[in-house]
Amino acid sequence: MTTPEMQRAMANAIRFLSADAVEAAGSGHPGLPMGAADIATVLFTRFLTFDPKQPAWPDRDRFVLSAGHGSMLLYSALYLLGYDDIDLEQIRHFRQLGARTAGHPEYGHTAGIETTTGPLGQGLANAVGMALAERAMNARFGDDIVDHMTYALVGDGCLMEGISQEALSLAGHLKLNKLVVLWDDNGITIDGKVSLSDSTDQAARFAASGWHTLACDGHDQDAIAAAIETARASDRPTLIACRTTIGYGAPGKAGTSKAHGSPLGAEELAAARKALGWEHGPFEVPAAILDKWRLVGLRSSASRKEWEKRFATVDGETRGEFLRRVRGDLPSGIGQAIHRWKRQLNDERPRIATRKASELALEVINEIVPETLGGSADLTGSNNTRTSGMQAIAPGDYAGRFIHYGIREHAMAAMMNGIALHGGFIPYSGTFLVFSDYCRAAMRLSALMRQRVIYVMTHDSIGLGEDGPTHQPVEHLAALRAIPQMQVFRPADAVETTECWELALQSREAPSVLALSRQDLPTLRLDKHDENRSARGAYEISPAAGEAAVTIYATGSEVEIAIAAQAQLESEGVLTRVVSVPCFERFEAQSPEYRHAILGDGTSLAVAIEAGIRQGWDRFIGRDGIFVGMTGFGASGPAPALYEHFGITAASVVEAVRARRETAPQA
């Protein structure tokens, strides 16, 4: 048994490794690690199941440090527990270029970091997604294979952010009882006391949302342990309010905002050592304390070995399916099914909205790929994300494959990150493209973490019509294309929509946006081969009858306009080619030779058509190219009238080309 003195010493090891690292870096947040060290010590030493030597063990408990500014708490714990990626040199180089110990925890930098946190509230919503994924995997594979907890450590900032209410209310509704949130209830933010800006009764808020709520002294390790024990037995998610002192042990700064976001200073740090009886130098952990921590790191290996024994007794088909899903491999047969569906579309040539084409593609995909987990932010009938036979997840019943997220776009996106990070599922969900504004912070983290998360975003232009400019996205395609490592697909017809879905599923290290139309569009792709032409990002969908004098680039619903303009121009003797551009990012990844073949040498007049703003299109048409699109917000009216009103028509394209050719210098 570990004595109370040793328990305190183990917590102090976290405190002073953290404070020393912040001091050495000259920046950082020592207050949270010093205040929450007892919480972390109890959680890691008495409850969490994990294995530092096999950190990807699928049935490990998940720990999310939602208050990511306190990153040194997690780095210190990982070092003390014996994770190979974090040694003392990494601790010493906290926040330095090239170190794994970044300013905020970053997924993929080191084992033991389950998600990238820092933007407050994101980690809490990630944890809700992880807890939901655990229950959904449990419903499929049973207790012997999937039965673990998700813990999140949150601060006041996480709970003030609006995303917290979205996430916690859905978690309470779904009765995610394997989720425990530990609140570092220290009453301090950067500006000072929380009471400056907030008087919310957080426990009452959580209780009103269906949570079990508890409170304890956050510096009494036995009290913390008793609360966690109670939480683990609950039939609901649990909030534990752990009353702590920020910067605990620092006599001049503890309990104040001065301990929050800057180093303590040499004098204050020395005084904290004296106050807590820590008679060891910077970055020094006595062998006896380190040994205790390392033994904790070995403790869960027994649980992991027991799990492996159970797993070995499961039938081979189930084992293989579980491991395939955890690895993220797609099932065999999906490629052939998509090829068959594309050939059927070539034969039938439907005129349908790409949101409907997406639903039809999903009918094929969801039948073969059981790990897709769909959803919508209360727009299921508009986003077309629920296919036939797809049962909804409900409170206490997690066997379904569709999530009713409610009007919670921000939490939906962040929860999908958590689902993807947990493993075993490919999450996708729907809303209107204009509401990507609500999702954007989480979408940015999808890209930063390189997660296979698929955002189905319908009503992609002024073509949605009568709902007017509040719902008509004009700048959103450009804004989403600006996110590094994000794939933004805007397909032109049912064939391209199917191809874009295939690419999104295959993209194991990138999130995808499918921007889909409300209005019906013709099938333009009539070639009957299996090549995924959308994979190139841009390709010639309709060649010129000879050497092209004009090249028209377009996406989505505007490809139809481009082809109509091509027909008119060629009837006037102006040879014109049309290039469909379903994905800028895919095109940029092509070889220089391919890009040159598409863009040409500048002798062809370049035109771009998109019912959005010009930003980003100069890559294709240059500064002097013709852009036919939006220069401001939309308006309310039927889609055809809006396209005519804003001049996004074949006639406008032809007129612009004529005008430019008339004023161009003659060779």
XYZ file of C-alpha atoms in Angstrom:
667
model
C 0.000 0.000 0.000
C 1.153 3.506 -0.755
C 1.277 5.672 2.358
C -0.335 9.126 2.467
C 3.164 10.616 2.553
C 4.128 8.767 -0.607
C 0.845 9.782 -2.281
C 1.634 13.423 -1.580
C 5.202 12.970 -2.790
C 3.976 11.382 -6.026
C 1.679 14.366 -6.623
C 4.515 16.753 -5.810
C 6.619 15.081 -8.482
C 4.008 16.228 -11.014
C 3.887 19.691 -9.462
C 7.589 20.402 -9.602
C 8.377 18.743 -12.924
C 5.634 20.954 -14.338
C 6.697 24.159 -12.605
C 10.366 23.548 -13.463
C 9.534 22.978 -17.134
C 7.465 26.154 -17.339
C 10.247 28.064 -15.613
C 12.870 26.743 -18.024
C 10.691 27.543 -21.035
C 9.945 31.033 -19.798
C 6.279 30.483 -20.669
C 3.437 28.156 -19.875
C 0.760 27.452 -17.287
C 2.015 26.110 -13.955
C -1.205 26.744 -12.035
C -3.299 23.852 -13.321
C -0.647 21.112 -12.952
C 0.133 22.263 -9.410
C -3.538 22.482 -8.497
C -4.714 19.289 -10.195
C -1.715 17.082 -9.354
C -3.655 15.177 -6.699
C -6.496 14.491 -9.133
C -4.077 13.141 -11.727
C -2.209 11.072 -9.164
C -5.380 9.363 -7.976
C -6.684 8.799 -11.474
C -3.472 7.326 -12.873
C -2.413 5.326 -9.827
C -5.775 3.870 -8.773
C -8.162 3.778 -11.725
C -6.885 4.215 -15.260
C -6.128 1.052 -17.217
C -3.388 1.576 -19.786
C -0.031 0.128 -20.763
C 2.916 2.439 -21.510
C 4.631 -0.409 -23.377
C 1.584 -1.059 -25.577
C -0.068 2.353 -25.596
C -2.438 1.575 -28.492
C -4.100 -1.317 -26.628
C -7.712 -0.966 -27.857
C -9.461 -1.523 -24.509
C -7.430 1.023 -22.544
C -9.213 3.762 -20.664
C -9.118 7.148 -22.407
C -7.897 10.239 -20.578
C -8.536 13.647 -22.143
C -6.880 16.768 -20.766
C -9.524 19.165 -22.045
C -7.828 22.081 -20.271
C -4.859 21.652 -22.598
C -3.019 24.738 -21.366
C -2.084 22.569 -18.360
C -0.166 20.262 -20.694
C 2.756 19.801 -18.311
C 0.452 17.837 -16.019
C 0.067 15.230 -18.751
C 3.700 15.308 -19.873
C 4.884 14.888 -16.291
C 2.545 11.945 -15.740
C 3.618 10.247 -18.975
C 7.279 10.587 -18.028
C 6.711 9.299 -14.501
C 4.652 6.345 -15.777
C 7.394 5.243 -18.151
C 6.095 6.162 -21.614
C 9.108 5.878 -23.917
C 8.293 9.017 -25.916
C 8.694 11.330 -22.908
C 12.006 11.416 -21.056
C 13.581 14.117 -18.919
C 15.104 15.776 -21.960
C 11.633 16.225 -23.427
C 10.462 17.707 -20.126
C 13.467 20.052 -20.046
C 12.676 21.209 -23.592
C 9.013 21.951 -22.970
C 7.633 24.346 -25.590
C 10.840 24.271 -27.614
C 10.991 23.723 -31.362
C 11.182 20.036 -32.231
C 10.243 18.765 -28.772
C 7.321 16.386 -28.332
C 6.258 18.479 -25.349
C 4.445 21.191 -27.286
C 2.687 24.087 -25.589
C -0.585 22.164 -25.749
C -0.907 18.377 -26.066
C -0.864 17.295 -29.696
C -2.190 13.954 -30.867
C 0.447 11.941 -32.702
C 3.411 13.632 -31.035
C 3.633 11.055 -28.279
C 1.808 7.985 -27.054
C -0.592 8.683 -24.210
C -2.019 11.831 -25.792
C -5.479 10.809 -26.966
C -6.417 14.081 -28.662
C -5.105 17.546 -29.439
C -6.449 20.006 -26.887
C -6.051 23.681 -26.148
C -9.087 25.384 -27.709
C -11.241 25.151 -24.609
C -14.239 22.839 -24.576
C -13.031 20.793 -27.544
C -11.548 18.085 -25.333
C -14.759 17.738 -23.365
C -16.719 17.195 -26.585
C -14.026 14.805 -27.855
C -14.443 12.808 -24.645
C -18.199 12.593 -25.222
C -17.491 11.230 -28.707
C -15.024 8.702 -27.302
C -17.503 7.562 -24.668
C -20.179 7.149 -27.320
C -17.790 5.199 -29.555
C -16.937 2.898 -26.639
C -20.601 2.119 -26.011
C -21.278 1.623 -29.733
C -18.297 -0.733 -30.110
C -19.406 -2.545 -26.956
C -22.850 -3.048 -28.481
C -21.195 -4.758 -31.441
C -18.421 -6.760 -29.786
C -19.489 -7.264 -26.154
C -17.955 -6.741 -22.724
C -15.094 -9.192 -23.203
C -13.611 -7.075 -26.004
C -14.811 -3.510 -25.309
C -15.391 -2.294 -21.756
C -13.474 0.806 -20.749
C -13.936 4.263 -19.278
C -13.387 7.764 -20.634
C -12.144 10.429 -18.221
C -11.761 14.134 -18.958
C -10.136 16.825 -16.853
C -11.756 20.187 -17.523
C -11.318 23.704 -16.217
C -13.635 26.675 -15.829
C -12.828 27.821 -19.347
C -13.958 24.501 -20.844
C -17.277 24.860 -19.040
C -17.800 28.481 -20.081
C -17.357 27.754 -23.778
C -20.712 27.212 -25.472
C -19.631 23.878 -26.930
C -19.696 22.436 -23.415
C -23.479 22.747 -23.161
C -23.987 21.183 -26.575
C -21.765 18.234 -25.678
C -22.838 17.638 -22.093
C -26.550 17.824 -22.882
C -26.232 15.141 -25.554
C -24.070 12.981 -23.266
C -26.711 13.242 -20.550
C -29.503 12.464 -22.977
C -27.697 9.362 -24.250
C -26.832 8.211 -20.698
C -23.140 7.720 -21.428
C -22.359 6.273 -18.017
C -18.788 5.276 -18.910
C -17.865 8.981 -18.985
C -16.452 10.785 -15.943
C -15.591 14.485 -16.099
C -13.323 15.837 -13.371
C -13.660 19.594 -12.982
C -10.627 21.451 -11.679
C -12.836 23.806 -9.704
C -10.317 26.477 -8.703
C -12.413 29.598 -9.308
C -9.716 31.385 -11.320
C -9.336 32.433 -14.965
C -6.685 34.598 -16.625
C -8.489 37.825 -15.773
C -8.955 36.912 -12.115
C -11.743 35.255 -10.181
C -14.394 33.390 -12.156
C -16.965 35.543 -10.356
C -15.863 38.486 -12.510
C -17.745 37.007 -15.441
C -19.737 33.989 -14.331
C -22.023 32.858 -11.538
C -23.303 29.605 -13.031
C -24.078 26.731 -10.694
C -22.214 24.193 -12.817
C -23.350 21.167 -10.826
C -26.970 22.217 -11.275
C -26.401 22.758 -14.998
C -24.985 19.255 -15.415
C -27.721 17.755 -13.247
C -30.371 19.478 -15.340
C -28.810 17.846 -18.389
C -29.097 14.344 -16.965
C -25.719 13.968 -15.256
C -24.833 12.515 -11.886
C -22.930 15.218 -9.969
C -20.482 14.879 -7.090
C -18.103 17.204 -5.245
C -14.905 16.611 -3.313
C -11.775 18.260 -1.940
C -9.401 18.182 -4.900
C -6.384 17.905 -2.607
C -7.713 14.976 -0.557
C -6.681 11.933 -2.539
C -8.924 9.509 -0.688
C -11.918 11.802 -1.202
C -11.123 12.020 -4.908
C -10.862 8.229 -5.095
C -14.192 7.762 -3.307
C -15.894 10.122 -5.768
C -14.455 8.293 -8.767
C -15.573 4.950 -7.328
C -19.102 6.298 -7.017
C -18.993 7.724 -10.527
C -17.902 4.428 -12.030
C -21.005 2.749 -10.603
C -23.442 5.371 -11.939
C -25.980 4.740 -14.684
C -25.347 8.255 -16.014
C -22.307 10.320 -16.972
C -20.767 11.948 -13.916
C -19.318 15.359 -13.157
C -16.980 15.491 -10.150
C -16.361 19.043 -8.953
C -12.891 18.870 -7.393
C -12.338 22.020 -5.339
C -8.676 22.951 -5.803
C -6.280 25.822 -5.337
C -4.612 26.962 -8.529
C -0.832 26.981 -8.135
C -1.161 24.874 -4.960
C 1.918 25.237 -2.754
C 3.196 28.532 -4.172
C 2.814 30.811 -1.132
C 2.684 34.137 -2.954
C 0.652 33.167 -6.028
C -1.498 30.168 -5.135
C -5.200 30.849 -5.501
C -4.641 33.825 -7.813
C -4.508 34.441 -11.547
C -0.769 35.092 -11.170
C -0.287 31.321 -11.096
C -2.329 30.737 -14.228
C -0.422 31.599 -17.355
C 3.178 32.543 -16.608
C 6.193 31.078 -14.805
C 6.226 31.368 -11.031
C 9.676 32.959 -11.002
C 12.760 31.593 -9.265
C 11.951 33.091 -5.864
C 8.345 31.869 -5.787
C 9.351 28.432 -7.060
C 11.943 28.121 -4.292
C 9.320 29.157 -1.750
C 6.923 26.506 -3.100
C 9.618 23.847 -2.682
C 10.031 24.888 0.918
C 6.296 25.042 1.585
C 5.683 21.536 0.230
C 8.886 20.013 1.609
C 10.285 19.199 -1.836
C 14.017 19.152 -1.169
C 15.094 18.288 -4.690
C 16.555 20.340 -7.494
C 14.994 21.223 -10.837
C 13.851 18.171 -12.848
C 14.984 15.859 -10.044
C 12.672 13.044 -8.920
C 14.019 10.790 -6.149
C 14.396 7.144 -7.136
C 11.884 5.915 -4.562
C 9.154 8.184 -5.938
C 10.000 7.455 -9.571
C 9.966 3.714 -8.821
C 6.472 4.018 -7.353
C 5.283 5.776 -10.481
C 6.935 3.223 -12.749
C 5.234 0.402 -10.852
C 1.927 2.116 -11.543
C 2.877 2.146 -15.210
C 3.302 -1.613 -15.072
C 0.089 -2.225 -13.112
C -2.256 -2.215 -16.067
C -0.150 -4.624 -18.104
C -1.904 -7.369 -16.149
C -5.294 -6.047 -17.315
C -4.049 -5.866 -20.866
C -2.784 -9.461 -20.737
C -6.117 -10.643 -19.334
C -7.869 -8.857 -22.197
C -5.564 -10.565 -24.704
C -6.440 -13.953 -23.235
C -10.150 -13.218 -23.556
C -9.681 -11.870 -27.054
C -7.832 -15.033 -28.092
C -10.885 -17.144 -27.222
C -13.198 -15.150 -29.495
C -14.040 -16.727 -32.847
C -11.679 -15.853 -35.666
C -14.199 -13.961 -37.774
C -15.075 -11.610 -34.915
C -11.404 -11.082 -34.016
C -10.555 -10.290 -37.606
C -13.423 -7.832 -37.976
C -12.542 -6.062 -34.708
C -8.874 -5.710 -35.653
C -9.725 -4.528 -39.170
C -11.925 -1.804 -37.779
C -9.375 -0.742 -35.161
C -6.667 -0.569 -37.855
C -8.977 1.542 -40.009
C -8.843 -0.739 -43.053
C -11.835 -0.647 -45.390
C -13.587 -3.970 -46.028
C -12.868 -5.810 -49.235
C -15.468 -5.356 -51.915
C -16.130 -1.654 -51.454
C -14.161 -0.705 -54.571
C -16.026 -3.144 -56.791
C -19.379 -2.031 -55.405
C -18.602 1.603 -56.163
C -17.509 0.713 -59.699
C -20.797 -1.133 -60.289
C -22.762 1.817 -58.968
C -20.918 4.282 -61.210
C -21.680 2.128 -64.271
C -25.352 2.085 -63.268
C -25.332 5.872 -63.023
C -23.735 6.070 -66.470
C -26.585 3.971 -67.847
C -29.449 5.686 -66.016
C -28.100 9.255 -66.181
C -30.306 10.596 -63.358
C -30.978 14.302 -62.918
C -30.778 14.639 -59.136
C -29.324 16.937 -56.502
C -25.892 15.890 -55.325
C -27.285 15.656 -51.785
C -29.602 12.928 -53.137
C -26.704 11.396 -55.077
C -24.798 11.300 -51.779
C -27.653 9.391 -50.151
C -27.682 6.879 -53.006
C -23.911 6.431 -52.742
C -24.293 5.913 -49.001
C -26.863 3.197 -49.630
C -24.094 1.288 -51.405
C -21.379 2.219 -48.906
C -23.293 1.585 -45.682
C -24.278 -1.891 -46.777
C -20.630 -2.913 -47.182
C -18.838 -0.685 -44.635
C -20.379 -1.467 -41.225
C -18.151 1.007 -39.391
C -19.704 4.128 -40.885
C -21.468 6.041 -38.113
C -23.769 8.665 -39.579
C -25.626 11.610 -38.189
C -27.125 15.021 -38.747
C -27.623 18.238 -36.815
C -31.429 18.030 -36.954
C -31.416 18.194 -40.761
C -31.656 14.496 -41.557
C -34.250 14.887 -44.315
C -32.299 17.735 -45.902
C -28.790 16.299 -45.596
C -29.862 12.791 -46.702
C -27.369 11.133 -44.345
C -29.631 8.370 -43.008
C -29.930 5.389 -45.317
C -32.555 2.643 -45.329
C -32.437 0.271 -42.375
C -30.148 2.591 -40.416
C -31.308 2.499 -36.798
C -30.715 5.467 -34.526
C -28.634 5.351 -31.376
C -30.872 5.978 -28.360
C -30.356 6.400 -24.606
C -29.035 3.077 -23.342
C -29.244 1.492 -26.819
C -26.065 1.954 -28.802
C -26.472 -0.701 -31.491
C -27.651 1.773 -34.132
C -25.548 3.554 -36.735
C -27.193 6.976 -36.840
C -26.803 9.806 -34.317
C -29.412 12.495 -33.881
C -27.047 15.278 -32.801
C -29.803 17.852 -32.441
C -29.080 21.492 -33.225
C -25.518 21.162 -31.973
C -23.198 21.637 -34.949
C -20.117 22.525 -32.895
C -20.399 19.549 -30.567
C -21.261 17.295 -33.495
C -17.988 18.088 -35.245
C -15.925 17.746 -32.064
C -17.678 14.519 -31.085
C -16.879 13.083 -34.502
C -13.220 13.834 -33.789
C -13.552 11.854 -30.571
C -15.276 8.976 -32.374
C -12.538 8.838 -35.005
C -9.779 9.050 -32.386
C -11.333 6.244 -30.369
C -11.158 3.949 -33.372
C -13.504 1.409 -34.864
C -15.738 3.863 -36.726
C -15.674 6.258 -39.670
C -17.909 9.128 -38.548
C -19.849 11.317 -40.946
C -22.619 13.799 -40.334
C -24.592 16.508 -42.005
C -25.588 20.136 -41.799
C -25.891 23.060 -44.208
C -22.631 24.402 -45.643
C -23.303 27.844 -44.176
C -23.237 26.276 -40.688
C -19.658 25.134 -41.173
C -19.037 28.407 -39.329
C -20.359 26.694 -36.203
C -18.202 23.616 -36.832
C -15.017 25.328 -37.909
C -12.945 25.119 -34.705
C -13.497 21.372 -34.529
C -12.965 20.975 -38.281
C -9.613 22.710 -37.949
C -8.644 20.187 -35.280
C -9.809 17.321 -37.531
C -7.257 18.549 -40.046
C -4.534 19.232 -37.486
C -4.912 15.685 -36.129
C -5.334 14.167 -39.623
C -8.511 12.328 -38.698
C -10.823 10.577 -41.156
C -13.920 12.616 -40.375
C -16.426 13.279 -43.151
C -18.533 16.447 -43.150
C -21.584 16.244 -45.405
C -22.592 19.865 -46.029
C -25.572 20.424 -48.250
C -27.285 23.546 -49.632
C -23.908 24.594 -50.964
C -24.694 27.857 -52.777
C -27.295 30.466 -53.699
C -28.939 27.481 -55.360
C -30.704 26.719 -52.090
C -32.971 29.595 -53.032
C -35.700 31.089 -50.909
C -34.064 30.831 -47.484
C -32.009 33.832 -48.516
C -28.566 35.227 -47.733
C -28.453 34.051 -44.108
C -28.416 30.475 -45.397
C -26.603 30.931 -48.700
C -22.864 30.228 -48.360
C -20.712 32.485 -50.510
C -17.387 32.631 -48.657
C -17.509 29.202 -47.054
C -15.846 27.132 -49.762
C -12.874 29.518 -49.771
C -12.730 29.511 -45.978
C -12.714 25.726 -45.759
C -10.162 25.398 -48.551
C -7.890 27.624 -46.464
C -7.598 24.937 -43.753
C -4.387 22.917 -44.285
C -4.895 19.162 -44.704
C -8.644 19.528 -45.263
C -10.135 18.070 -48.454
C -13.049 20.085 -49.806
C -15.043 18.207 -52.438
C -17.718 19.890 -54.557
C -18.983 17.285 -57.024
C -20.755 18.162 -60.266
C -23.080 15.186 -60.593
C -23.991 11.781 -59.200
C -20.864 10.102 -60.598
C -18.485 12.659 -59.091
C -20.408 12.493 -55.814
C -19.819 8.744 -55.641
C -16.138 9.220 -56.469
C -15.765 11.871 -53.784
C -17.319 9.558 -51.215
C -14.848 6.855 -52.216
C -11.931 9.286 -51.789
C -13.194 10.484 -48.414
C -13.393 6.894 -47.166
C -9.910 6.117 -48.457
C -8.379 9.225 -46.859
C -7.168 7.756 -43.587
C -5.139 10.852 -42.695
C -7.347 13.728 -43.769
C -10.863 14.961 -43.060
C -13.204 15.681 -45.957
C -16.028 18.091 -46.715
C -18.653 17.097 -49.268
C -20.357 20.311 -50.418
C -23.607 19.213 -52.042
C -26.369 20.894 -53.989
C -30.028 21.301 -53.131
C -31.025 21.713 -56.772
C -31.135 18.871 -59.289
C -28.192 18.467 -61.658
C -27.756 16.320 -64.771
C -25.350 13.409 -64.995
C -22.425 14.846 -66.934
C -19.882 12.046 -66.541
C -20.757 9.455 -69.156
C -17.408 7.617 -69.433
C -17.769 3.984 -68.439
C -14.422 3.184 -66.903
C -13.477 2.474 -63.339
C -10.877 5.215 -62.912
C -11.755 7.673 -60.174
C -11.184 10.839 -62.164
C -12.084 13.045 -59.201
C -8.970 11.694 -57.466
C -6.937 14.071 -59.641
C -8.770 17.048 -58.164
C -9.268 18.561 -61.629
C -9.721 16.883 -64.985
C -10.992 17.656 -68.465
C -14.645 16.633 -68.411
C -15.462 17.995 -71.876
C -12.574 18.509 -74.322
C -12.472 21.075 -77.111
C -12.889 20.016 -80.717
C -9.282 21.089 -81.286
C -6.707 23.323 -79.636
C -8.699 25.262 -77.066
C -8.830 29.044 -77.194
C -10.825 29.096 -73.946
C -10.656 26.897 -70.850
C -13.563 26.978 -68.409
C -12.986 25.681 -64.870
C -15.982 24.966 -62.670
C -17.196 23.021 -59.659
C -20.463 21.516 -58.531
C -23.652 22.909 -60.035
C -21.674 25.322 -62.195
C -20.114 22.569 -64.342
C -23.474 22.269 -66.095
C -23.292 26.002 -66.822
C -19.740 25.626 -68.101
C -20.733 22.906 -70.562
C -23.666 24.987 -71.805
C -21.308 27.933 -72.323
C -18.871 25.650 -74.141
C -21.583 24.562 -76.579
C -22.481 28.180 -77.357
C -18.861 29.279 -77.801
C -17.996 26.351 -80.056
C -21.070 27.083 -82.162
C -19.461 30.501 -82.716
C -16.140 28.915 -83.683
C -14.395 29.490 -80.344
C -12.833 26.175 -79.368
C -13.457 25.631 -75.669
C -12.630 22.945 -73.125
C -14.253 22.411 -69.716
C -12.320 21.289 -66.644
C -14.240 20.010 -63.640
C -12.488 20.853 -60.349
C -14.063 18.723 -57.615
C -11.162 19.224 -55.178
C -8.498 21.955 -55.124
C -6.396 20.070 -52.590
C -6.248 16.902 -54.666
C -5.188 18.897 -57.697
C -2.345 20.573 -55.803
C -1.037 17.118 -54.855
C -0.645 16.045 -58.513
C 2.646 16.001 -60.395
C 3.886 19.219 -62.008
C 3.401 17.591 -65.406
C -0.258 16.832 -64.752
C -0.946 20.283 -63.339
C 0.667 21.848 -66.402
C -1.448 19.680 -68.694
C -4.604 20.957 -67.013
C -3.570 24.597 -66.600
C -1.814 24.914 -69.932
C 0.803 27.470 -70.902
C -1.337 30.594 -70.669
C -2.335 30.803 -74.321
C -5.909 29.730 -73.574
C -8.257 32.311 -72.046
C -9.051 31.068 -68.533
C -12.521 31.338 -67.016
C -13.754 30.055 -63.658
C -17.369 29.617 -62.604
C -18.415 29.040 -59.001
C -21.399 30.352 -57.043
C -19.072 31.620 -54.348
C -16.353 34.240 -54.022
C -13.255 34.343 -56.232
C -10.707 33.736 -53.476
C -8.567 30.715 -54.351
C -9.444 30.621 -58.032
C -6.469 32.676 -59.226
C -4.443 29.460 -58.903
C -6.346 28.286 -61.995
C -7.117 31.442 -63.951
C -4.448 33.923 -62.865
C -5.081 37.486 -61.816
C -6.251 38.398 -65.312
C -8.620 35.468 -65.755
C -12.380 35.825 -65.892
C -14.334 34.861 -62.790
C -18.075 34.375 -62.912
C -19.438 34.051 -59.396
C -20.383 36.007 -56.293
C -18.954 39.297 -55.074
C -21.304 39.763 -52.123
C -24.105 38.068 -50.250
C -27.025 36.333 -51.907
C -30.735 37.110 -51.889
C -34.052 35.404 -51.324
C -35.758 33.896 -54.344
C -36.026 30.759 -56.481
C -32.664 29.332 -57.516
C -33.008 29.938 -61.287
C -33.942 33.572 -60.669
C -30.962 34.036 -58.356
C -28.490 32.614 -60.864
C -29.911 34.949 -63.491
C -29.873 37.904 -61.099
C -26.234 37.410 -60.129
C -25.120 36.651 -63.666
C -23.982 33.076 -63.065
C -25.249 31.782 -66.390
C -23.907 30.371 -69.634
C -24.933 33.604 -71.356
C -22.872 35.657 -68.907
C -19.847 33.459 -69.503
C -20.187 33.733 -73.272
C -20.612 37.497 -73.060
C -17.519 37.852 -70.826
C -15.437 35.743 -73.212
C -16.600 37.737 -76.226
C -15.781 41.012 -74.519
C -12.315 39.854 -73.517
C -11.511 38.474 -76.971
C -12.650 41.710 -78.612
C -10.316 43.784 -76.443
C -7.385 41.364 -76.489
C -4.368 42.455 -78.556
C -4.206 40.663 -81.897
C -1.214 38.437 -82.623
